[in-house]
Amino acid sequence: KGEYVSTIAVSVVVLLWLGGSAGMPFFNKATFEYIPRENHSGALTPTIIQMIGSSVLLILLECVRHLVMVNRSSSNSSESWLFGAGFLHKALHLCLPGILYGAFMALTNTSLSMTSVNFHVLLRMTVIIWVIILAWIFEGEKPTVIALLCCSGLVAGTVLVSWSDKDNKWDDTAAAISITLASAFVQAAMIVSMRRAFTKLTKSLGFLEATAFNMTIATIVLFPVAMALDLQGWDLLVNAETKYHVLVGCGILVTTVFQSLHVIIQALALATSVGVLQMCTIIPQEIISLATGNPTPVWDALHISGYVITPLFAVIYAVYRFYSLHRKNSSDGFINL
């Protein structure tokens, strides 16, 4: 019964995370529509505000969680929490993931302010390539032939789904492509480094605690960058319409929930598996495009093929991982997806 409940819980987390990953680009794109086209650096202002608010909220939630656990039982007084024992040790391991997350947020949101969602997603699909390479180098997750074939199929499927000539327009070709590809590499590095941190701290780190650490470090790193580079963003924030303020405020809650789910996924799954899950977000993203009509979905043989190929190879990879893990009877403290 316990394993059944755990499986349901993990499935719910994965589905929520997939929905969040698919919806975040559209949410952020709606926020950045208020930024003048010639001022792409303005994307850093709402980003850093969302991250500051999310950091404060996560720290408060972690403190409340700790107080509740301590009041329930005195035996939990030694339980790991944000400001508890080993603070510097945990901060050291989570420093790199936090720095990479700050860079990822800055690059991703800047890219979204310069390109269409579809084109942004198309270039971001290169993340799986970097995840495989970095996970092999730093985590020893040597890819098998089947895994490589599945990832190749995922790349092909997502390209077919995302590609649309009329949507592939951007303001500055070199800058847009470079920033979007850089965000894919940084995301891959973040996934691998976060998995590595959890491997080292699995017995002394909670999900909420890790999320608070990660977000706070990212905010500290990104704040001076936003202050230095975003020359007009703060003026935009002050003079913008109420709807812009509401979107930025809602982004604090959205960022908090999404990043918490993201940290849980990174703790439960191997780095390569997280990369595969990231590829699968193309399907709900296209469903959102279909529902909103922005951009207008394209229905032709290539796109339909992509809709079939992407989930097919994801399912093949999932079945392969399940079979491999059960065959080896692996149990290292994680629910290895």
CSV table of C-alpha atoms in Angstrom, one decimal:
chain,number,residue,atom,x,y,z
A,1,LYS,CA,0.0,0.0,0.0
A,2,GLY,CA,2.8,2.4,0.8
A,3,GLU,CA,4.5,1.8,-2.5
A,4,TYR,CA,1.1,2.4,-4.3
A,5,VAL,CA,0.6,5.7,-2.5
A,6,SER,CA,4.2,6.7,-3.3
A,7,THR,CA,3.7,5.9,-6.9
A,8,ILE,CA,0.6,8.0,-7.1
A,9,ALA,CA,2.3,10.9,-5.3
A,10,VAL,CA,5.3,10.8,-7.7
A,11,SER,CA,2.9,10.6,-10.7
A,12,VAL,CA,1.0,13.7,-9.5
A,13,VAL,CA,4.3,15.6,-9.0
A,14,VAL,CA,5.5,14.7,-12.5
A,15,LEU,CA,2.1,15.7,-14.1
A,16,LEU,CA,2.1,19.0,-12.2
A,17,TRP,CA,5.7,19.7,-13.1
A,18,LEU,CA,5.0,18.9,-16.8
A,19,GLY,CA,2.0,21.3,-16.7
A,20,GLY,CA,4.1,24.0,-15.0
A,21,SER,CA,7.0,23.6,-17.5
A,22,ALA,CA,4.6,23.9,-20.4
A,23,GLY,CA,2.7,26.9,-19.0
A,24,MET,CA,5.6,29.0,-17.7
A,25,PRO,CA,6.9,30.2,-21.1
A,26,PHE,CA,3.4,31.5,-21.9
A,27,PHE,CA,2.9,33.1,-18.6
A,28,ASN,CA,6.3,34.9,-18.8
A,29,LYS,CA,5.7,35.8,-22.4
A,30,ALA,CA,2.4,37.5,-21.4
A,31,THR,CA,4.4,39.5,-18.7
A,32,PHE,CA,7.1,40.5,-21.1
A,33,GLU,CA,4.6,41.8,-23.7
A,34,TYR,CA,4.7,45.1,-21.7
A,35,ILE,CA,8.4,45.5,-22.3
A,36,PRO,CA,9.3,47.6,-25.3
A,37,ARG,CA,10.8,45.5,-28.1
A,38,GLU,CA,14.0,47.5,-28.1
A,39,ASN,CA,14.6,46.9,-24.4
A,40,HIS,CA,15.1,43.2,-23.9
A,41,SER,CA,17.1,43.7,-20.7
A,42,GLY,CA,13.8,44.8,-19.2
A,43,ALA,CA,12.9,41.1,-18.7
A,44,LEU,CA,15.4,41.0,-15.8
A,45,THR,CA,13.3,43.3,-13.6
A,46,PRO,CA,10.2,41.1,-13.3
A,47,THR,CA,12.4,38.1,-13.1
A,48,ILE,CA,14.4,39.3,-10.1
A,49,ILE,CA,11.2,40.6,-8.4
A,50,GLN,CA,9.6,37.2,-8.8
A,51,MET,CA,12.7,35.5,-7.4
A,52,ILE,CA,13.0,37.8,-4.4
A,53,GLY,CA,9.4,37.2,-3.5
A,54,SER,CA,9.7,33.5,-4.0
A,55,SER,CA,12.9,33.4,-1.9
A,56,VAL,CA,11.2,35.1,1.0
A,57,LEU,CA,8.1,32.9,0.7
A,58,LEU,CA,10.1,29.7,0.6
A,59,ILE,CA,12.2,30.8,3.7
A,60,LEU,CA,9.0,31.5,5.6
A,61,LEU,CA,7.5,28.2,4.6
A,62,GLU,CA,10.6,26.3,5.6
A,63,CYS,CA,10.6,28.0,9.0
A,64,VAL,CA,7.0,27.2,9.6
A,65,ARG,CA,7.5,23.6,8.6
A,66,HIS,CA,10.4,23.3,11.0
A,67,LEU,CA,8.4,24.8,13.9
A,68,VAL,CA,5.5,22.4,13.2
A,69,MET,CA,7.8,19.4,13.2
A,70,VAL,CA,9.6,20.5,16.4
A,71,ASN,CA,6.2,21.0,18.2
A,72,ARG,CA,5.0,17.6,17.1
A,73,SER,CA,7.8,15.7,18.6
A,74,SER,CA,11.0,16.6,20.5
A,75,SER,CA,12.8,13.8,18.5
A,76,ASN,CA,12.5,15.9,15.4
A,77,SER,CA,14.4,18.8,16.9
A,78,SER,CA,17.6,17.5,15.3
A,79,GLU,CA,15.9,17.3,11.9
A,80,SER,CA,17.6,19.1,9.0
A,81,TRP,CA,16.2,22.5,8.3
A,82,LEU,CA,17.4,25.7,6.5
A,83,PHE,CA,19.2,27.3,9.3
A,84,GLY,CA,20.1,24.2,11.2
A,85,ALA,CA,23.3,22.2,11.6
A,86,GLY,CA,25.5,21.8,8.6
A,87,PHE,CA,24.3,25.1,7.0
A,88,LEU,CA,27.7,25.9,5.4
A,89,HIS,CA,28.1,22.3,4.2
A,90,LYS,CA,24.7,22.3,2.5
A,91,ALA,CA,25.2,25.8,1.1
A,92,LEU,CA,28.5,24.7,-0.4
A,93,HIS,CA,26.9,21.8,-2.3
A,94,LEU,CA,23.9,23.9,-3.4
A,95,CYS,CA,25.9,27.0,-4.4
A,96,LEU,CA,26.6,25.9,-8.0
A,97,PRO,CA,23.0,24.7,-8.7
A,98,GLY,CA,21.8,28.1,-7.3
A,99,ILE,CA,24.1,30.1,-9.4
A,100,LEU,CA,23.2,28.1,-12.5
A,101,TYR,CA,19.5,28.6,-11.7
A,102,GLY,CA,19.9,32.3,-11.6
A,103,ALA,CA,21.7,32.3,-14.9
A,104,PHE,CA,19.0,30.0,-16.4
A,105,MET,CA,16.2,32.3,-15.3
A,106,ALA,CA,17.9,35.4,-16.7
A,107,LEU,CA,18.8,33.7,-20.1
A,108,THR,CA,15.4,32.1,-20.5
A,109,ASN,CA,13.3,35.1,-19.8
A,110,THR,CA,15.5,37.3,-21.9
A,111,SER,CA,15.1,34.8,-24.7
A,112,LEU,CA,11.3,34.8,-24.3
A,113,SER,CA,11.3,38.6,-24.6
A,114,MET,CA,13.1,38.3,-28.0
A,115,THR,CA,11.5,35.3,-29.7
A,116,SER,CA,8.2,33.4,-30.1
A,117,VAL,CA,7.4,30.7,-27.6
A,118,ASN,CA,7.6,28.0,-30.3
A,119,PHE,CA,11.0,29.1,-31.5
A,120,HIS,CA,12.3,29.4,-27.9
A,121,VAL,CA,11.0,25.8,-27.2
A,122,LEU,CA,12.5,24.5,-30.4
A,123,LEU,CA,16.1,25.6,-29.6
A,124,ARG,CA,15.7,24.7,-25.9
A,125,MET,CA,15.2,21.0,-26.9
A,126,THR,CA,19.0,20.8,-27.3
A,127,VAL,CA,19.0,20.5,-23.4
A,128,ILE,CA,18.8,16.7,-23.6
A,129,ILE,CA,22.1,16.5,-25.6
A,130,TRP,CA,23.9,18.5,-22.9
A,131,VAL,CA,22.3,16.5,-20.1
A,132,ILE,CA,23.5,13.3,-21.5
A,133,ILE,CA,27.0,14.6,-22.0
A,134,LEU,CA,27.3,16.3,-18.5
A,135,ALA,CA,25.6,13.4,-16.7
A,136,TRP,CA,28.0,11.0,-18.2
A,137,ILE,CA,31.0,13.1,-17.3
A,138,PHE,CA,30.0,14.2,-13.8
A,139,GLU,CA,27.5,11.6,-12.6
A,140,GLY,CA,28.7,8.5,-14.4
A,141,GLU,CA,25.3,8.0,-16.0
A,142,LYS,CA,26.8,6.3,-19.1
A,143,PRO,CA,24.1,6.3,-21.8
A,144,THR,CA,23.2,3.0,-23.4
A,145,VAL,CA,22.4,2.6,-27.0
A,146,ILE,CA,18.6,2.4,-26.2
A,147,ALA,CA,18.8,5.6,-24.2
A,148,LEU,CA,20.6,7.4,-27.0
A,149,LEU,CA,18.1,6.2,-29.6
A,150,CYS,CA,15.2,7.3,-27.4
A,151,CYS,CA,16.7,10.7,-26.8
A,152,SER,CA,17.4,11.1,-30.6
A,153,GLY,CA,13.8,10.2,-31.3
A,154,LEU,CA,12.7,12.8,-28.7
A,155,VAL,CA,14.8,15.5,-30.4
A,156,ALA,CA,13.3,14.6,-33.8
A,157,GLY,CA,9.8,14.6,-32.4
A,158,THR,CA,10.1,17.9,-30.7
A,159,VAL,CA,11.6,19.6,-33.7
A,160,LEU,CA,8.7,18.4,-35.9
A,161,VAL,CA,6.2,19.7,-33.4
A,162,SER,CA,7.8,23.0,-32.8
A,163,TRP,CA,8.9,23.9,-36.3
A,164,SER,CA,6.7,26.5,-38.1
A,165,ASP,CA,8.2,28.9,-40.7
A,166,LYS,CA,5.8,31.7,-39.9
A,167,ASP,CA,6.7,31.6,-36.2
A,168,ASN,CA,10.5,31.5,-36.6
A,169,LYS,CA,11.0,35.3,-36.5
A,170,TRP,CA,13.1,37.1,-34.0
A,171,ASP,CA,14.5,40.6,-33.6
A,172,ASP,CA,18.2,39.9,-33.5
A,173,THR,CA,19.1,36.5,-35.1
A,174,ALA,CA,22.6,36.0,-33.6
A,175,ALA,CA,21.6,37.2,-30.1
A,176,ALA,CA,18.3,35.3,-29.9
A,177,ILE,CA,19.9,32.0,-31.0
A,178,SER,CA,22.9,32.4,-28.8
A,179,ILE,CA,20.9,33.3,-25.7
A,180,THR,CA,18.4,30.5,-26.2
A,181,LEU,CA,21.0,27.8,-26.8
A,182,ALA,CA,23.0,29.1,-23.8
A,183,SER,CA,19.9,28.7,-21.6
A,184,ALA,CA,19.6,25.1,-22.7
A,185,PHE,CA,23.2,24.4,-21.8
A,186,VAL,CA,22.8,26.2,-18.4
A,187,GLN,CA,19.6,24.3,-17.7
A,188,ALA,CA,21.4,21.0,-18.4
A,189,ALA,CA,24.3,22.0,-16.1
A,190,MET,CA,21.7,23.0,-13.4
A,191,ILE,CA,19.9,19.6,-13.6
A,192,VAL,CA,23.2,17.6,-13.3
A,193,SER,CA,24.6,19.7,-10.5
A,194,MET,CA,21.4,19.6,-8.5
A,195,ARG,CA,21.2,15.8,-8.8
A,196,ARG,CA,24.8,15.7,-7.7
A,197,ALA,CA,24.0,17.8,-4.7
A,198,PHE,CA,21.1,15.6,-3.7
A,199,THR,CA,23.4,12.5,-4.1
A,200,LYS,CA,25.8,14.0,-1.6
A,201,LEU,CA,23.1,15.4,0.8
A,202,THR,CA,20.3,12.8,0.5
A,203,LYS,CA,20.2,12.1,4.2
A,204,SER,CA,20.4,15.7,5.4
A,205,LEU,CA,18.3,17.7,3.0
A,206,GLY,CA,14.5,18.2,2.6
A,207,PHE,CA,12.8,19.3,-0.6
A,208,LEU,CA,11.5,22.6,0.8
A,209,GLU,CA,14.9,23.3,2.4
A,210,ALA,CA,16.7,22.6,-0.9
A,211,THR,CA,14.3,24.8,-2.8
A,212,ALA,CA,14.8,27.7,-0.4
A,213,PHE,CA,18.5,27.3,-0.6
A,214,ASN,CA,18.5,27.1,-4.4
A,215,MET,CA,16.2,30.1,-4.9
A,216,THR,CA,17.9,32.3,-2.4
A,217,ILE,CA,21.4,31.7,-3.8
A,218,ALA,CA,20.1,32.3,-7.4
A,219,THR,CA,18.5,35.6,-6.2
A,220,ILE,CA,21.6,36.8,-4.5
A,221,VAL,CA,23.6,36.1,-7.7
A,222,LEU,CA,21.1,37.6,-10.2
A,223,PHE,CA,20.2,40.8,-8.2
A,224,PRO,CA,23.4,42.8,-8.9
A,225,VAL,CA,23.3,41.7,-12.5
A,226,ALA,CA,19.7,42.9,-12.9
A,227,MET,CA,20.6,46.2,-11.2
A,228,ALA,CA,23.6,46.7,-13.5
A,229,LEU,CA,22.1,45.7,-16.8
A,230,ASP,CA,18.4,46.6,-16.6
A,231,LEU,CA,18.5,50.3,-17.1
A,232,GLN,CA,14.8,50.8,-17.8
A,233,GLY,CA,13.2,47.9,-16.2
A,234,TRP,CA,12.4,49.6,-12.9
A,235,ASP,CA,10.9,52.6,-14.6
A,236,LEU,CA,8.7,50.2,-16.7
A,237,LEU,CA,7.6,48.5,-13.5
A,238,VAL,CA,6.6,51.8,-11.8
A,239,ASN,CA,4.8,53.2,-14.9
A,240,ALA,CA,3.2,50.0,-16.2
A,241,GLU,CA,-0.5,49.2,-16.2
A,242,THR,CA,-2.0,47.4,-13.2
A,243,LYS,CA,-2.2,44.2,-15.2
A,244,TYR,CA,1.6,44.1,-15.5
A,245,HIS,CA,1.9,44.5,-11.7
A,246,VAL,CA,-0.6,41.7,-11.1
A,247,LEU,CA,1.3,39.4,-13.5
A,248,VAL,CA,4.6,40.1,-11.8
A,249,GLY,CA,2.9,39.5,-8.4
A,250,CYS,CA,1.3,36.2,-9.5
A,251,GLY,CA,4.7,35.2,-10.9
A,252,ILE,CA,6.0,35.0,-7.3
A,253,LEU,CA,3.6,32.3,-6.4
A,254,VAL,CA,4.0,30.5,-9.8
A,255,THR,CA,7.8,30.6,-9.5
A,256,THR,CA,7.6,29.2,-5.9
A,257,VAL,CA,5.4,26.3,-6.8
A,258,PHE,CA,7.1,25.4,-10.0
A,259,GLN,CA,10.6,25.5,-8.6
A,260,SER,CA,9.6,23.4,-5.6
A,261,LEU,CA,8.2,20.8,-8.0
A,262,HIS,CA,11.4,21.1,-10.1
A,263,VAL,CA,13.6,20.4,-7.1
A,264,ILE,CA,11.5,17.3,-6.2
A,265,ILE,CA,11.8,16.0,-9.7
A,266,GLN,CA,15.6,16.5,-9.7
A,267,ALA,CA,15.8,14.6,-6.4
A,268,LEU,CA,13.7,11.7,-7.5
A,269,ALA,CA,15.0,11.1,-11.0
A,270,LEU,CA,18.4,10.6,-12.6
A,271,ALA,CA,19.7,13.6,-14.5
A,272,THR,CA,19.0,12.0,-17.9
A,273,SER,CA,15.5,11.1,-16.9
A,274,VAL,CA,14.8,14.8,-16.0
A,275,GLY,CA,16.1,15.7,-19.4
A,276,VAL,CA,13.7,13.3,-21.0
A,277,LEU,CA,10.8,14.7,-19.0
A,278,GLN,CA,11.8,18.2,-20.1
A,279,MET,CA,11.5,17.1,-23.7
A,280,CYS,CA,7.9,15.8,-23.1
A,281,THR,CA,6.7,19.3,-22.2
A,282,ILE,CA,6.4,20.1,-25.9
A,283,ILE,CA,3.1,18.2,-26.0
A,284,PRO,CA,1.3,20.2,-23.3
A,285,GLN,CA,2.9,23.4,-24.7
A,286,GLU,CA,1.3,22.7,-28.1
A,287,ILE,CA,-2.0,21.9,-26.4
A,288,ILE,CA,-1.8,25.4,-24.7
A,289,SER,CA,-1.0,26.9,-28.1
A,290,LEU,CA,-4.1,25.1,-29.6
A,291,ALA,CA,-6.3,26.4,-26.8
A,292,THR,CA,-5.1,30.0,-26.9
A,293,GLY,CA,-4.5,30.2,-30.6
A,294,ASN,CA,-1.2,32.0,-29.9
A,295,PRO,CA,0.7,31.1,-32.0
A,296,THR,CA,-1.8,29.5,-34.3
A,297,PRO,CA,-1.1,25.7,-34.3
A,298,VAL,CA,-0.1,24.1,-37.6
A,299,TRP,CA,-1.6,20.7,-38.5
A,300,ASP,CA,0.2,18.9,-41.2
A,301,ALA,CA,2.0,15.6,-41.7
A,302,LEU,CA,5.2,16.7,-40.0
A,303,HIS,CA,3.5,18.2,-36.9
A,304,ILE,CA,1.2,15.2,-36.5
A,305,SER,CA,4.3,12.9,-36.8
A,306,GLY,CA,6.0,14.9,-34.0
A,307,TYR,CA,2.9,14.5,-31.8
A,308,VAL,CA,3.2,10.7,-32.2
A,309,ILE,CA,7.0,10.3,-32.1
A,310,THR,CA,7.6,12.4,-29.0
A,311,PRO,CA,5.4,10.6,-26.4
A,312,LEU,CA,6.3,7.2,-28.1
A,313,PHE,CA,10.0,7.5,-27.4
A,314,ALA,CA,9.3,8.9,-24.0
A,315,VAL,CA,7.2,5.8,-23.1
A,316,ILE,CA,9.9,3.5,-24.6
A,317,TYR,CA,12.5,5.2,-22.4
A,318,ALA,CA,10.3,5.0,-19.3
A,319,VAL,CA,9.7,1.3,-19.9
A,320,TYR,CA,13.3,0.7,-20.5
A,321,ARG,CA,14.3,2.5,-17.3
A,322,PHE,CA,11.7,0.6,-15.3
A,323,TYR,CA,12.9,-2.8,-16.6
A,324,SER,CA,16.6,-2.0,-16.1
A,325,LEU,CA,16.1,-0.8,-12.5
A,326,HIS,CA,14.0,-3.8,-11.5
A,327,ARG,CA,16.4,-6.2,-13.2
A,328,LYS,CA,19.3,-4.8,-11.1
A,329,ASN,CA,17.1,-4.5,-7.9
A,330,SER,CA,18.6,-1.1,-7.5
A,331,SER,CA,17.7,0.8,-4.3
A,332,ASP,CA,20.0,3.7,-3.5
A,333,GLY,CA,17.4,5.8,-1.5
A,334,PHE,CA,15.8,7.4,-4.5
A,335,ILE,CA,12.7,6.6,-6.5
A,336,ASN,CA,14.8,6.4,-9.7
A,337,LEU,CA,12.6,7.3,-12.6
